[in-house]
Amino acid sequence: MSLSIGIVGLPNVGKSTLFKALTKKQVDIANYPFCTIEPNVGIVEVPDERLLRLADLSKSQKIVPTFVKFVDIAGLVQGASKGEGLGNKFLSHIREVDAIAHVVRAFENPNIIHVNKSVDPERDIQIIESELILADLETVGRRIEELKNKAKSGDKETLKLLEFTQKLQDWLNQGELAKDFSVEDEKLKEYLSQMHLLTSKPIIYVFNAPENYHVPDDFKNSDYVILDIKAEEDILEMPPEELKELGVRSNLYKLIKKSYNILGLITFFTTGEKETRAWTIKKGTTAKRAGRVIHSDFEEKFICANVIYWEDLIKAGSFARARELGLLRTEGKDYIVKDGDVIEFKI
């Protein structure tokens, strides 16, 4: 399954530098707003030590990791929801991604212009989120008008949707995000998802700062990572042997792993002499449904699945030995795949 993360933030906070470090692609980086106009798109390999160890065990000829698509979106400014800066284009690009990596400047550097003249992470986060909320309020307002017209017939289902949408409007008007709006009813959850609201998307706050940076208290319970983005760019330029000698390691994997977590994704593996491959599925997926990511036949013609946790397979040393030890299990179509499972599908 494809996964896309939109990198957003105010101008000059390090979005394009982060994109370059993630994707190893040369992009326009300049000390002025709106250097990025059309979004840069890059495909990033998901680092996974388990994949390498399984490939070594199976002596695989080929290793195939999973990938994340990162989209570097133009910097947003106050008034974007009303078309300021590249507002409308910016907002349309956000609608197309699965989650948002919101880059927040938390470093001081007099040589890098701050669009709001000073470094204030909480204020900057509020500016971005306010613009997203305002854009969502326009969407919700239009939906309410449509429902009011339909509700004149007295249809109970329409009246229920109207009441729900008005409550959502009140929630947004309080400065809250749609993703935090509590919904129990499954039909209403589906209705909300079909509105494609910007603030419904999961958000990771990327604080561009040294590792010892203290995150504002209001965001400590949020999904966030701290990245020294300039340092990550420098690491990109260093040869691997020098990095090994200095004991320096990139922290970019933290953002990729966090992206998986907030989207409820897990990884399972297939391994053999021909190839070892990582596959991405939603948490809670059954074995039969998981087979579909390999080929539709694996779902349609599913018989059973031989399953073992990756670490148990490494310890056993082979599938044959794992079977002798009783570590390799045969599971049916309703088995819920776990992160780290190694699976042989029988069709």
XYZ file of C-alpha atoms in Angstrom:
347
model
C 0.000 0.000 0.000
C 1.223 3.507 -0.746
C 1.867 5.951 2.074
C 2.400 9.681 1.616
C 3.529 12.278 4.147
C 3.201 15.988 3.386
C 5.969 18.181 4.841
C 4.408 21.529 5.812
C 5.256 24.602 7.842
C 5.926 28.310 7.587
C 8.511 29.473 5.030
C 12.193 29.030 5.985
C 11.705 26.512 8.793
C 13.726 23.698 7.171
C 11.073 21.835 5.136
C 13.077 21.546 1.928
C 16.289 20.731 3.802
C 14.458 17.917 5.599
C 13.087 16.688 2.280
C 16.590 16.705 0.783
C 18.009 14.780 3.764
C 15.191 12.200 3.598
C 15.181 11.626 -0.136
C 18.806 12.490 -0.997
C 17.374 14.604 -3.805
C 18.722 18.045 -4.668
C 15.927 20.593 -4.228
C 15.672 24.379 -4.252
C 16.610 25.731 -0.814
C 16.788 29.481 -0.370
C 16.560 32.102 2.349
C 13.248 33.565 1.197
C 9.579 32.550 1.287
C 7.940 30.356 -1.381
C 11.152 28.913 -2.787
C 9.126 25.700 -3.162
C 6.095 26.333 -5.391
C 5.187 23.012 -6.967
C 5.698 20.246 -4.398
C 8.836 18.128 -4.606
C 8.055 14.407 -4.330
C 10.491 11.740 -3.175
C 10.273 8.042 -2.370
C 12.108 7.041 0.816
C 13.128 3.518 1.803
C 11.887 2.480 5.243
C 14.959 1.388 7.243
C 14.361 -1.982 8.904
C 17.125 -4.065 10.455
C 14.776 -7.074 10.587
C 14.683 -7.171 6.788
C 18.481 -7.362 6.542
C 18.766 -10.090 9.162
C 16.097 -12.213 7.487
C 17.787 -11.763 4.100
C 21.087 -12.878 5.627
C 19.410 -15.966 7.117
C 17.792 -16.923 3.796
C 20.851 -15.886 1.734
C 18.438 -13.939 -0.441
C 19.506 -12.720 -3.865
C 17.335 -9.614 -3.508
C 16.098 -7.367 -0.679
C 12.925 -5.329 -1.191
C 12.040 -2.783 1.529
C 8.831 -0.827 1.897
C 8.723 2.852 0.940
C 7.186 6.118 2.090
C 6.413 9.006 -0.261
C 7.357 12.421 1.126
C 5.914 15.578 -0.426
C 7.634 18.927 0.221
C 4.757 21.423 0.151
C 5.157 25.197 -0.260
C 5.453 27.268 2.924
C 2.158 28.524 4.316
C 1.563 32.016 5.694
C -1.204 33.624 7.725
C -4.211 34.183 5.460
C -3.581 31.086 3.306
C -7.208 29.979 3.734
C -8.153 33.271 2.042
C -5.612 32.804 -0.740
C -2.621 34.636 0.770
C 0.799 33.493 -0.447
C 0.275 30.209 -2.257
C -2.690 29.446 -0.026
C -5.171 27.607 -2.226
C -2.459 25.585 -3.983
C -0.868 24.744 -0.632
C -4.161 23.511 0.812
C -4.988 21.394 -2.231
C -1.616 19.634 -1.961
C -2.269 18.801 1.699
C -5.581 17.135 0.786
C -3.684 14.574 -1.287
C -1.436 13.172 1.489
C -2.164 10.601 4.219
C -0.486 12.459 7.083
C 1.250 15.749 7.843
C 4.803 16.310 9.079
C 4.590 19.841 10.467
C 8.113 21.306 10.618
C 8.477 23.895 13.369
C 11.474 26.190 13.684
C 12.894 26.012 17.216
C 16.447 27.227 16.558
C 17.969 30.705 16.560
C 19.952 31.886 13.543
C 20.091 35.607 12.663
C 21.205 34.717 9.128
C 17.987 32.855 8.329
C 14.940 35.068 7.922
C 11.894 34.186 10.024
C 8.685 35.159 8.277
C 7.262 36.390 11.612
C 10.517 38.115 12.721
C 11.050 35.936 15.824
C 11.322 32.284 16.860
C 8.162 31.145 18.667
C 7.226 27.477 18.009
C 3.833 27.605 19.751
C 2.755 30.692 17.807
C 3.928 29.194 14.511
C 2.062 25.938 15.127
C -1.071 27.924 15.906
C -0.761 29.908 12.652
C -0.612 26.773 10.523
C -3.392 24.992 12.383
C -5.635 28.065 12.338
C -5.351 28.237 8.561
C -6.194 24.550 8.213
C -9.171 24.978 10.551
C -10.430 27.996 8.577
C -10.227 25.999 5.352
C -12.155 23.140 6.995
C -14.796 25.552 8.283
C -15.463 26.603 4.687
C -15.889 22.958 3.685
C -18.149 22.220 6.659
C -20.176 25.397 6.086
C -20.925 24.371 2.507
C -21.948 20.898 3.670
C -24.336 22.374 6.275
C -26.074 24.495 3.623
C -26.528 21.405 1.419
C -27.938 19.405 4.335
C -30.307 22.217 5.360
C -31.842 22.167 1.903
C -32.221 18.376 1.968
C -33.569 18.407 5.545
C -36.642 20.372 4.446
C -38.158 17.039 3.417
C -37.954 15.909 7.054
C -35.694 12.931 6.260
C -34.421 11.592 9.622
C -31.028 10.504 8.310
C -30.384 13.937 6.811
C -31.418 15.634 10.051
C -28.997 13.402 11.961
C -26.143 14.325 9.607
C -27.049 18.008 9.876
C -26.936 17.904 13.677
C -23.595 16.068 13.590
C -22.080 18.516 11.087
C -23.213 21.525 13.121
C -21.538 20.041 16.217
C -18.387 19.553 14.158
C -18.600 23.183 13.060
C -18.830 24.294 16.707
C -15.795 22.142 17.515
C -13.714 23.729 14.754
C -14.868 27.205 15.781
C -13.334 26.532 19.189
C -9.945 26.122 17.485
C -9.953 22.330 17.775
C -8.836 19.893 15.061
C -11.256 17.499 13.340
C -8.980 14.534 14.156
C -9.720 15.109 17.863
C -13.512 15.233 17.380
C -15.038 12.277 19.247
C -17.215 10.008 17.070
C -18.562 6.615 18.204
C -21.056 5.816 15.430
C -19.328 3.924 12.572
C -21.547 5.484 9.891
C -20.737 8.971 11.177
C -17.023 8.082 11.209
C -17.297 7.128 7.561
C -19.239 10.316 6.792
C -16.535 12.403 8.498
C -13.736 10.659 6.589
C -15.525 11.305 3.282
C -15.393 15.057 3.953
C -11.576 14.910 3.543
C -10.981 17.635 6.100
C -7.419 18.919 6.391
C -7.431 18.742 10.193
C -8.624 15.123 10.116
C -5.162 14.051 9.008
C -2.705 12.712 11.595
C 0.025 15.253 12.442
C 3.648 14.728 13.474
C 5.335 17.859 14.812
C 8.957 17.983 13.665
C 10.801 20.404 15.947
C 13.832 21.640 14.007
C 16.221 21.992 16.938
C 19.211 20.415 18.716
C 18.540 17.047 20.394
C 18.437 18.608 23.873
C 15.523 20.897 22.925
C 12.636 20.927 25.420
C 9.300 20.565 23.639
C 6.569 23.005 24.813
C 4.354 21.394 27.483
C 1.229 21.712 25.322
C 2.768 19.357 22.739
C 4.372 16.709 24.964
C 1.356 14.430 24.562
C 1.325 14.908 20.775
C 3.160 12.883 18.152
C 6.480 14.637 17.650
C 10.155 14.153 16.846
C 13.115 16.452 17.459
C 15.475 16.681 14.482
C 18.497 18.893 13.939
C 17.726 19.204 10.242
C 20.939 21.046 9.316
C 22.942 18.286 11.022
C 20.966 15.713 9.027
C 21.910 17.538 5.827
C 25.578 17.481 6.893
C 25.363 13.728 7.599
C 24.003 13.257 4.083
C 27.210 14.804 2.672
C 29.564 12.601 4.739
C 30.968 9.307 3.377
C 29.688 6.148 5.173
C 33.135 5.166 6.439
C 33.574 8.565 8.117
C 30.152 8.282 9.771
C 31.078 4.829 11.076
C 34.414 6.055 12.384
C 32.799 8.986 14.201
C 29.897 6.895 15.481
C 27.425 9.316 13.901
C 23.954 8.101 12.958
C 21.065 9.832 11.236
C 17.857 10.246 13.253
C 15.597 10.473 10.214
C 14.351 6.933 10.838
C 12.453 8.349 13.868
C 10.203 10.369 11.559
C 9.530 7.395 9.275
C 8.727 5.100 12.211
C 6.472 7.730 13.755
C 4.668 8.037 10.391
C 3.915 4.298 10.494
C 2.682 4.501 14.072
C 0.241 7.374 13.597
C -1.252 5.776 10.485
C -1.697 2.427 12.259
C 0.581 0.557 9.855
C 2.642 -2.568 10.487
C 5.158 -4.627 8.508
C 5.205 -8.343 7.772
C 7.843 -10.228 5.797
C 8.270 -12.934 3.206
C 11.708 -14.495 2.869
C 13.498 -17.081 0.761
C 16.531 -17.569 -1.478
C 15.011 -15.510 -4.280
C 14.133 -12.453 -2.156
C 13.310 -11.111 1.277
C 10.600 -8.465 1.160
C 8.811 -6.167 3.600
C 5.076 -5.543 3.158
C 2.983 -2.758 4.680
C -0.564 -3.332 5.924
C -3.007 -1.722 8.342
C -2.921 -2.932 11.934
C -5.743 -5.440 12.474
C -5.547 -6.948 8.963
C -6.368 -10.663 8.645
C -3.968 -13.142 7.040
C -6.277 -13.606 4.070
C -6.576 -9.861 3.458
C -2.834 -9.335 4.007
C -2.143 -11.687 1.108
C -3.786 -9.199 -1.215
C -0.815 -6.797 -0.964
C 1.277 -9.502 -2.636
C -1.276 -10.514 -5.289
C -5.065 -10.701 -5.484
C -4.766 -14.500 -5.891
C -3.292 -14.713 -2.392
C -6.567 -13.413 -0.998
C -8.994 -15.086 -3.400
C -7.333 -18.534 -3.296
C -6.146 -18.431 0.314
C -5.913 -21.813 2.083
C -3.746 -21.081 5.128
C -0.621 -19.254 6.257
C 2.504 -20.540 7.971
C 3.477 -17.834 10.460
C 6.479 -17.211 12.696
C 7.741 -14.128 14.498
C 10.883 -12.863 12.761
C 13.085 -13.115 15.869
C 12.003 -16.722 16.495
C 12.981 -17.600 12.928
C 16.407 -15.987 13.353
C 16.983 -17.921 16.586
C 15.827 -21.208 15.022
C 18.133 -20.712 12.037
C 15.752 -22.078 9.392
C 12.093 -22.802 8.662
C 12.767 -26.532 9.024
C 14.265 -26.134 12.490
C 11.488 -23.695 13.496
C 8.917 -26.333 12.502
C 10.711 -28.968 14.612
C 10.674 -26.613 17.595
C 6.963 -25.891 17.145
C 7.602 -22.200 16.460
C 6.075 -22.225 12.965
C 2.285 -22.084 13.254
C -0.411 -22.766 10.677
C -3.037 -20.031 10.804
C -6.380 -19.632 9.068
C -7.985 -16.769 7.176
C -9.101 -14.905 10.323
C -5.651 -14.730 11.940
C -4.706 -11.105 12.703
C -1.239 -10.417 11.342
C 1.250 -8.975 13.845
C 4.076 -6.553 13.205
C 7.214 -8.620 12.535
C 5.436 -11.785 11.365
C 7.170 -13.810 8.657
C 4.513 -15.489 6.511
C 4.376 -18.289 3.930
C 1.020 -18.152 2.141
C -0.560 -21.372 0.905
C -2.997 -20.902 -2.004
